[in-house]
PDB file of C-alpha atoms in Angstrom:
ATOM      1  CA  ASP A 982     -14.199 -15.497 -23.219  1.00 69.00           C
ATOM      2  CA  GLN A 983     -12.326 -12.758 -25.016  1.00 82.00           C
ATOM      3  CA  GLN A 984     -12.140  -9.601 -22.962  1.00 92.00           C
ATOM      4  CA  VAL A 985     -10.457  -7.549 -25.680  1.00 95.00           C
ATOM      5  CA  LYS A 986     -11.850  -7.799 -29.181  1.00 95.00           C
ATOM      6  CA  GLN A 987     -10.681  -6.506 -32.509  1.00 96.00           C
ATOM      7  CA  ASN A 988     -13.504  -7.485 -34.795  1.00 92.00           C
ATOM      8  CA  SER A 989     -11.898  -6.448 -38.067  1.00 94.00           C
ATOM      9  CA  PRO A 990      -9.158  -8.887 -39.042  1.00 94.00           C
ATOM     10  CA  SER A 991      -8.018  -6.665 -41.880  1.00 96.00           C
ATOM     11  CA  LEU A 992      -8.335  -3.169 -43.287  1.00 96.00           C
ATOM     12  CA  SER A 993      -7.165  -1.579 -46.533  1.00 97.00           C
ATOM     13  CA  VAL A 994      -6.731   2.173 -46.879  1.00 97.00           C
ATOM     14  CA  GLN A 995      -5.375   4.412 -49.585  1.00 97.00           C
ATOM     15  CA  GLU A 996      -2.153   6.272 -48.869  1.00 97.00           C
ATOM     16  CA  GLY A 997      -2.860   9.722 -47.444  1.00 97.00           C
ATOM     17  CA  ARG A 998      -6.289   8.794 -46.107  1.00 97.00           C
ATOM     18  CA  ILE A 999      -7.262   8.083 -42.515  1.00 98.00           C
ATOM     19  CA  SER A1000      -6.967   4.607 -41.034  1.00 98.00           C
ATOM     20  CA  ILE A1001      -9.276   3.788 -38.144  1.00 98.00           C
ATOM     21  CA  LEU A1002      -8.652   0.638 -36.145  1.00 98.00           C
ATOM     22  CA  ASN A1003     -11.181  -0.380 -33.539  1.00 98.00           C
ATOM     23  CA  CYS A1004     -11.002  -2.276 -30.278  1.00 98.00           C
ATOM     24  CA  ASP A1005     -13.785  -3.248 -27.866  1.00 97.00           C
ATOM     25  CA  TYR A1006     -13.469  -4.540 -24.347  1.00 97.00           C
ATOM     26  CA  THR A1007     -15.809  -6.123 -21.862  1.00 95.00           C
ATOM     27  CA  ASN A1008     -14.103  -5.635 -18.506  1.00 92.00           C
ATOM     28  CA  SER A1009     -15.092  -2.323 -16.946  1.00 91.00           C
ATOM     29  CA  MET A1010     -12.072  -2.552 -14.641  1.00 90.00           C
ATOM     30  CA  PHE A1011      -9.672  -1.975 -17.518  1.00 92.00           C
ATOM     31  CA  ASP A1012      -8.135   1.426 -17.051  1.00 88.00           C
ATOM     32  CA  TYR A1013      -5.087   1.508 -19.273  1.00 90.00           C
ATOM     33  CA  PHE A1014      -4.772   0.636 -22.924  1.00 93.00           C
ATOM     34  CA  LEU A1015      -1.886   0.163 -25.296  1.00 94.00           C
ATOM     35  CA  TRP A1016      -1.563  -0.144 -29.033  1.00 97.00           C
ATOM     36  CA  TYR A1017       1.222  -2.205 -30.533  1.00 97.00           C
ATOM     37  CA  LYS A1018       2.358  -2.460 -34.131  1.00 97.00           C
ATOM     38  CA  LYS A1019       3.872  -5.649 -35.524  1.00 95.00           C
ATOM     39  CA  TYR A1020       5.755  -6.065 -38.773  1.00 94.00           C
ATOM     40  CA  PRO A1021       6.354  -9.554 -40.205  1.00 89.00           C
ATOM     41  CA  ALA A1022       9.269 -11.380 -38.591  1.00 85.00           C
ATOM     42  CA  GLU A1023       9.481  -8.800 -35.823  1.00 89.00           C
ATOM     43  CA  GLY A1024       8.053  -8.572 -32.340  1.00 92.00           C
ATOM     44  CA  PRO A1025       5.260  -6.150 -31.458  1.00 94.00           C
ATOM     45  CA  THR A1026       6.496  -2.626 -30.754  1.00 94.00           C
ATOM     46  CA  PHE A1027       4.732  -0.132 -28.529  1.00 94.00           C
ATOM     47  CA  LEU A1028       2.923   2.619 -30.402  1.00 96.00           C
ATOM     48  CA  ILE A1029       0.709   4.683 -28.118  1.00 95.00           C
ATOM     49  CA  SER A1030      -1.183   4.406 -24.856  1.00 92.00           C
ATOM     50  CA  ILE A1031      -4.181   5.947 -23.116  1.00 93.00           C
ATOM     51  CA  SER A1032      -5.345   6.045 -19.532  1.00 89.00           C
ATOM     52  CA  SER A1033      -9.004   5.890 -18.587  1.00 89.00           C
ATOM     53  CA  ILE A1034      -8.824   9.398 -17.145  1.00 89.00           C
ATOM     54  CA  LYS A1035      -8.431  10.696 -20.695  1.00 92.00           C
ATOM     55  CA  ASP A1036     -10.535  10.300 -23.784  1.00 94.00           C
ATOM     56  CA  LYS A1037      -7.851  11.158 -26.303  1.00 96.00           C
ATOM     57  CA  ASN A1038      -4.098  10.905 -26.688  1.00 95.00           C
ATOM     58  CA  GLU A1039      -2.065  12.082 -29.649  1.00 96.00           C
ATOM     59  CA  ASP A1040       1.404  11.307 -30.855  1.00 95.00           C
ATOM     60  CA  GLY A1041       2.212  12.701 -34.262  1.00 97.00           C
ATOM     61  CA  ARG A1042       0.089  10.974 -36.873  1.00 97.00           C
ATOM     62  CA  PHE A1043      -1.381   8.596 -34.291  1.00 98.00           C
ATOM     63  CA  THR A1044      -4.349   9.399 -32.074  1.00 98.00           C
ATOM     64  CA  VAL A1045      -6.141   7.034 -29.745  1.00 98.00           C
ATOM     65  CA  PHE A1046      -9.695   7.746 -28.617  1.00 98.00           C
ATOM     66  CA  LEU A1047     -11.329   6.105 -25.631  1.00 97.00           C
ATOM     67  CA  ASN A1048     -15.085   5.885 -25.069  1.00 97.00           C
ATOM     68  CA  LYS A1049     -15.481   4.378 -21.615  1.00 95.00           C
ATOM     69  CA  SER A1050     -19.254   4.213 -21.672  1.00 95.00           C
ATOM     70  CA  ALA A1051     -19.133   2.187 -24.874  1.00 96.00           C
ATOM     71  CA  LYS A1052     -16.037   0.238 -23.768  1.00 96.00           C
ATOM     72  CA  HIS A1053     -14.495   1.112 -27.083  1.00 97.00           C
ATOM     73  CA  LEU A1054     -11.211   2.553 -28.235  1.00 97.00           C
ATOM     74  CA  SER A1055      -9.943   3.417 -31.672  1.00 98.00           C
ATOM     75  CA  LEU A1056      -6.608   4.226 -33.224  1.00 98.00           C
ATOM     76  CA  HIS A1057      -6.547   6.861 -35.949  1.00 98.00           C
ATOM     77  CA  ILE A1058      -3.626   7.191 -38.316  1.00 98.00           C
ATOM     78  CA  VAL A1059      -3.603  10.373 -40.373  1.00 97.00           C
ATOM     79  CA  PRO A1060      -2.290  10.492 -43.019  1.00 97.00           C
ATOM     80  CA  SER A1061      -1.722   6.798 -43.626  1.00 98.00           C
ATOM     81  CA  GLN A1062       1.567   5.802 -45.202  1.00 97.00           C
ATOM     82  CA  PRO A1063       2.651   2.539 -46.860  1.00 96.00           C
ATOM     83  CA  GLY A1064       5.103   2.004 -43.972  1.00 96.00           C
ATOM     84  CA  ASP A1065       2.129   1.804 -41.620  1.00 97.00           C
ATOM     85  CA  SER A1066       1.172  -1.527 -43.163  1.00 97.00           C
ATOM     86  CA  ALA A1067       1.408  -3.942 -40.245  1.00 97.00           C
ATOM     87  CA  VAL A1068      -0.692  -5.822 -37.722  1.00 96.00           C
ATOM     88  CA  TYR A1069      -2.012  -3.638 -34.900  1.00 98.00           C
ATOM     89  CA  PHE A1070      -2.844  -5.062 -31.483  1.00 97.00           C
ATOM     90  CA  CYS A1071      -4.699  -3.350 -28.700  1.00 97.00           C
ATOM     91  CA  ALA A1072      -4.058  -4.427 -25.129  1.00 95.00           C
ATOM     92  CA  ALA A1073      -5.728  -3.597 -21.839  1.00 94.00           C
ATOM     93  CA  SER A1074      -4.875  -3.788 -18.171  1.00 89.00           C
ATOM     94  CA  ALA A1075      -6.731  -3.161 -14.922  1.00 84.00           C
ATOM     95  CA  GLY A1076      -5.691  -1.495 -11.703  1.00 69.00           C
ATOM     96  CA  SER A1077      -2.876   0.781 -10.706  1.00 59.00           C
ATOM     97  CA  GLY A1078       0.377  -1.129 -10.721  1.00 59.00           C
ATOM     98  CA  THR A1079      -0.991  -3.959 -12.817  1.00 68.00           C
ATOM     99  CA  TYR A1080       1.618  -5.063 -15.251  1.00 78.00           C
ATOM    100  CA  LYS A1081      -0.223  -7.786 -17.125  1.00 86.00           C
ATOM    101  CA  TYR A1082      -2.125  -7.053 -20.305  1.00 91.00           C
ATOM    102  CA  ILE A1083      -4.879  -8.780 -22.224  1.00 93.00           C
ATOM    103  CA  PHE A1084      -4.343  -8.564 -25.963  1.00 95.00           C
ATOM    104  CA  GLY A1085      -6.766  -8.469 -28.848  1.00 96.00           C
ATOM    105  CA  THR A1086      -6.398 -10.652 -31.929  1.00 95.00           C
ATOM    106  CA  GLY A1087      -5.021  -7.856 -34.076  1.00 96.00           C
ATOM    107  CA  THR A1088      -6.036  -6.025 -37.248  1.00 97.00           C
ATOM    108  CA  ARG A1089      -3.899  -6.252 -40.357  1.00 97.00           C
ATOM    109  CA  LEU A1090      -3.653  -2.830 -41.980  1.00 98.00           C
ATOM    110  CA  LYS A1091      -2.619  -2.497 -45.585  1.00 98.00           C
ATOM    111  CA  VAL A1092      -1.942   1.009 -46.877  1.00 97.00           C
ATOM    112  CA  LEU A1093      -2.129   1.114 -50.636  1.00 96.00           C
ATOM    113  CA  ALA A1094       0.236   3.409 -52.533  1.00 91.00           C
TER     114      ALA A1094
ATOM    115  CA  ASP B 181      20.118  -2.770 -31.405  1.00 66.00           C
ATOM    116  CA  ALA B 182      17.891  -5.602 -30.300  1.00 67.00           C
ATOM    117  CA  MET B 183      17.014  -5.284 -26.627  1.00 92.00           C
ATOM    118  CA  VAL B 184      14.997  -8.479 -26.236  1.00 96.00           C
ATOM    119  CA  ILE B 185      16.552 -11.353 -28.114  1.00 96.00           C
ATOM    120  CA  GLN B 186      14.934 -14.682 -28.698  1.00 96.00           C
ATOM    121  CA  ASN B 187      16.760 -17.770 -29.876  1.00 91.00           C
ATOM    122  CA  PRO B 188      16.286 -19.603 -32.029  1.00 93.00           C
ATOM    123  CA  ARG B 189      13.955 -17.767 -34.413  1.00 94.00           C
ATOM    124  CA  TYR B 190      12.657 -21.058 -35.764  1.00 96.00           C
ATOM    125  CA  GLN B 191      12.589 -24.323 -33.904  1.00 96.00           C
ATOM    126  CA  VAL B 192      11.456 -27.682 -35.185  1.00 96.00           C
ATOM    127  CA  THR B 193      10.949 -30.491 -32.726  1.00 95.00           C
ATOM    128  CA  GLN B 194       9.422 -33.907 -32.734  1.00 95.00           C
ATOM    129  CA  PHE B 195       6.246 -34.880 -30.992  1.00 95.00           C
ATOM    130  CA  GLY B 196       7.086 -35.566 -27.361  1.00 95.00           C
ATOM    131  CA  LYS B 197      10.709 -34.400 -27.572  1.00 96.00           C
ATOM    132  CA  PRO B 198      11.549 -31.730 -24.972  1.00 96.00           C
ATOM    133  CA  VAL B 199      12.453 -28.334 -26.325  1.00 96.00           C
ATOM    134  CA  THR B 200      13.800 -25.150 -24.763  1.00 97.00           C
ATOM    135  CA  LEU B 201      13.335 -21.642 -26.074  1.00 97.00           C
ATOM    136  CA  SER B 202      15.594 -18.837 -24.946  1.00 97.00           C
ATOM    137  CA  CYS B 203      15.102 -15.147 -24.236  1.00 97.00           C
ATOM    138  CA  SER B 204      17.659 -12.585 -23.167  1.00 97.00           C
ATOM    139  CA  GLN B 205      17.376  -8.875 -22.504  1.00 97.00           C
ATOM    140  CA  THR B 206      19.729  -5.929 -22.219  1.00 95.00           C
ATOM    141  CA  LEU B 207      17.169  -3.602 -20.625  1.00 92.00           C
ATOM    142  CA  ASN B 208      17.733  -4.786 -17.052  1.00 92.00           C
ATOM    143  CA  HIS B 209      13.967  -5.083 -16.640  1.00 92.00           C
ATOM    144  CA  ASN B 210      12.708  -6.905 -13.595  1.00 91.00           C
ATOM    145  CA  VAL B 211       9.729  -8.626 -15.226  1.00 93.00           C
ATOM    146  CA  MET B 212       9.913 -11.140 -18.051  1.00 95.00           C
ATOM    147  CA  TYR B 213       6.899 -12.686 -19.763  1.00 96.00           C
ATOM    148  CA  TRP B 214       6.238 -15.589 -22.080  1.00 97.00           C
ATOM    149  CA  TYR B 215       3.328 -15.493 -24.494  1.00 97.00           C
ATOM    150  CA  GLN B 216       1.983 -18.095 -26.891  1.00 96.00           C
ATOM    151  CA  GLN B 217       0.416 -16.848 -30.094  1.00 94.00           C
ATOM    152  CA  LYS B 218      -1.342 -19.087 -32.564  1.00 93.00           C
ATOM    153  CA  SER B 219      -2.357 -18.005 -36.027  1.00 88.00           C
ATOM    154  CA  SER B 220      -4.951 -15.200 -36.042  1.00 86.00           C
ATOM    155  CA  GLN B 221      -5.229 -15.337 -32.267  1.00 91.00           C
ATOM    156  CA  ALA B 222      -4.279 -12.916 -29.542  1.00 93.00           C
ATOM    157  CA  PRO B 223      -0.985 -13.391 -27.720  1.00 94.00           C
ATOM    158  CA  LYS B 224      -1.804 -15.460 -24.657  1.00 94.00           C
ATOM    159  CA  LEU B 225       0.197 -15.002 -21.486  1.00 94.00           C
ATOM    160  CA  LEU B 226       1.638 -18.275 -20.208  1.00 96.00           C
ATOM    161  CA  PHE B 227       3.565 -17.005 -17.180  1.00 93.00           C
ATOM    162  CA  HIS B 228       5.879 -14.301 -16.024  1.00 93.00           C
ATOM    163  CA  TYR B 229       8.748 -13.735 -13.637  1.00 94.00           C
ATOM    164  CA  TYR B 230       8.696 -10.767 -11.323  1.00 91.00           C
ATOM    165  CA  ASP B 231      12.357 -10.733 -10.346  1.00 91.00           C
ATOM    166  CA  LYS B 232      12.844 -14.328  -9.203  1.00 93.00           C
ATOM    167  CA  ASP B 233       9.199 -14.940  -8.417  1.00 92.00           C
ATOM    168  CA  PHE B 234       7.457 -17.213 -10.883  1.00 93.00           C
ATOM    169  CA  ASN B 235       3.801 -16.482 -11.663  1.00 91.00           C
ATOM    170  CA  ASN B 236       1.873 -19.049 -13.639  1.00 92.00           C
ATOM    171  CA  GLU B 237      -1.396 -18.283 -15.408  1.00 91.00           C
ATOM    172  CA  ALA B 238      -4.205 -20.511 -14.216  1.00 90.00           C
ATOM    173  CA  ASP B 239      -4.827 -22.088 -17.604  1.00 91.00           C
ATOM    174  CA  THR B 240      -1.211 -22.718 -18.599  1.00 95.00           C
ATOM    175  CA  PRO B 241      -0.686 -26.467 -19.080  1.00 94.00           C
ATOM    176  CA  ASP B 242       1.795 -28.238 -16.818  1.00 94.00           C
ATOM    177  CA  ASN B 243       3.704 -29.174 -19.948  1.00 95.00           C
ATOM    178  CA  PHE B 244       5.074 -25.633 -19.987  1.00 97.00           C
ATOM    179  CA  GLN B 245       7.761 -24.643 -17.525  1.00 96.00           C
ATOM    180  CA  SER B 246      10.094 -21.707 -17.207  1.00 96.00           C
ATOM    181  CA  ARG B 247      13.432 -20.834 -15.676  1.00 96.00           C
ATOM    182  CA  ARG B 248      15.048 -17.513 -14.990  1.00 97.00           C
ATOM    183  CA  PRO B 249      18.633 -18.095 -13.851  1.00 96.00           C
ATOM    184  CA  ASN B 250      19.428 -14.367 -13.736  1.00 95.00           C
ATOM    185  CA  THR B 251      17.962 -10.972 -14.627  1.00 94.00           C
ATOM    186  CA  SER B 252      18.992 -11.186 -18.259  1.00 96.00           C
ATOM    187  CA  PHE B 253      17.845 -14.648 -19.263  1.00 97.00           C
ATOM    188  CA  CYS B 254      14.587 -16.532 -19.238  1.00 97.00           C
ATOM    189  CA  PHE B 255      13.833 -19.950 -20.727  1.00 97.00           C
ATOM    190  CA  LEU B 256      10.650 -21.647 -21.800  1.00 97.00           C
ATOM    191  CA  ASP B 257      10.716 -25.413 -21.508  1.00 97.00           C
ATOM    192  CA  ILE B 258       8.105 -27.570 -23.185  1.00 97.00           C
ATOM    193  CA  ARG B 259       8.462 -30.999 -21.647  1.00 96.00           C
ATOM    194  CA  SER B 260       6.512 -33.071 -24.148  1.00 96.00           C
ATOM    195  CA  PRO B 261       5.432 -30.981 -27.122  1.00 96.00           C
ATOM    196  CA  GLY B 262       2.209 -31.914 -28.811  1.00 95.00           C
ATOM    197  CA  LEU B 263       0.969 -30.886 -32.233  1.00 95.00           C
ATOM    198  CA  GLY B 264      -1.216 -28.280 -30.535  1.00 95.00           C
ATOM    199  CA  ASP B 265       1.850 -26.544 -29.118  1.00 96.00           C
ATOM    200  CA  ALA B 266       2.991 -25.403 -32.546  1.00 96.00           C
ATOM    201  CA  ALA B 267       2.844 -21.625 -32.311  1.00 96.00           C
ATOM    202  CA  MET B 268       4.817 -18.408 -32.122  1.00 95.00           C
ATOM    203  CA  TYR B 269       6.311 -17.887 -28.670  1.00 97.00           C
ATOM    204  CA  LEU B 270       6.937 -14.308 -27.676  1.00 97.00           C
ATOM    205  CA  CYS B 271       9.112 -13.108 -24.833  1.00 97.00           C
ATOM    206  CA  ALA B 272       8.567  -9.656 -23.369  1.00 96.00           C
ATOM    207  CA  THR B 273      10.063  -7.569 -20.597  1.00 95.00           C
ATOM    208  CA  SER B 274       8.969  -4.599 -18.553  1.00 91.00           C
ATOM    209  CA  ARG B 275      10.261  -2.490 -15.716  1.00 87.00           C
ATOM    210  CA  VAL B 276       7.833  -2.532 -12.833  1.00 80.00           C
ATOM    211  CA  VAL B 277       8.180   0.027 -10.071  1.00 71.00           C
ATOM    212  CA  THR B 278       7.016  -0.755  -6.549  1.00 64.00           C
ATOM    213  CA  PRO B 279       5.139   0.624  -4.843  1.00 59.00           C
ATOM    214  CA  PRO B 280       3.199   1.382  -8.001  1.00 56.00           C
ATOM    215  CA  LEU B 281       3.085   5.009  -8.981  1.00 58.00           C
ATOM    216  CA  PHE B 282      -0.347   6.434  -9.569  1.00 51.00           C
ATOM    217  CA  LEU B 283      -1.291   5.754 -13.158  1.00 50.00           C
ATOM    218  CA  ALA B 284       2.196   4.459 -13.854  1.00 53.00           C
ATOM    219  CA  LYS B 285       1.888   1.683 -16.283  1.00 65.00           C
ATOM    220  CA  ASN B 286       4.453  -0.601 -17.687  1.00 76.00           C
ATOM    221  CA  ILE B 287       5.206  -0.856 -21.356  1.00 86.00           C
ATOM    222  CA  GLN B 288       6.201  -4.316 -22.478  1.00 91.00           C
ATOM    223  CA  TYR B 289       9.081  -4.748 -24.889  1.00 93.00           C
ATOM    224  CA  PHE B 290       8.912  -7.798 -27.097  1.00 96.00           C
ATOM    225  CA  GLY B 291      11.411 -10.001 -28.803  1.00 96.00           C
ATOM    226  CA  ALA B 292      10.932 -11.112 -32.393  1.00 95.00           C
ATOM    227  CA  GLY B 293       9.575 -14.467 -31.292  1.00 96.00           C
ATOM    228  CA  THR B 294      10.396 -18.110 -31.861  1.00 97.00           C
ATOM    229  CA  ARG B 295       8.190 -20.048 -34.229  1.00 96.00           C
ATOM    230  CA  LEU B 296       7.883 -23.606 -33.022  1.00 96.00           C
ATOM    231  CA  SER B 297       6.917 -26.441 -35.321  1.00 96.00           C
ATOM    232  CA  VAL B 298       6.089 -29.878 -33.973  1.00 96.00           C
ATOM    233  CA  LEU B 299       6.411 -32.855 -36.328  1.00 94.00           C
TER     234      LEU B 299
END
């Protein structure tokens, strides 16, 4: 029973365009979400987070949107660059002070030059 | 500068032969985690140490054990590896504050992983 789902295994986008990566969750208790980026032969690195008290968080070219009623979050990358090509994982946790996360299966993004 | 270091990067073992994977950290974080990730699957938490306290996930097989001799090091021991244990093993750390601060959440920092092959 997968509580965090990334239904698109892969995504290709032209350089300069917007990349949208999606993540759905089933547990309504989740209240904090992270996005990680993973390059080949490296560990996942933290990218951006969002709390359930917000519906949007921005950091440079990266914006995460949260739709609590739909139990859906998305990561927008604008403009996409070839260096953004990586696997992106979303992760969710529940409860203040919780320090364990449930991860999705990841989406492989390829940005075409 | 690598802050979470996993050794070795690649490990080949034989069916049933015990193997130990190593993780060290320079972040002085109080929590260390071990994840198993199989191809095209989500990283799956096996267990974690909160300081010296070991916390096993309910569905982690008994074949998997862990040791944390000090803050910096954590080991994953697989007592009798089976073919199904071939995977990427990821170590992560985080700094957890107690009592928890309102909305304070803990970012996990990952090592590069050890890819385990079982022959």
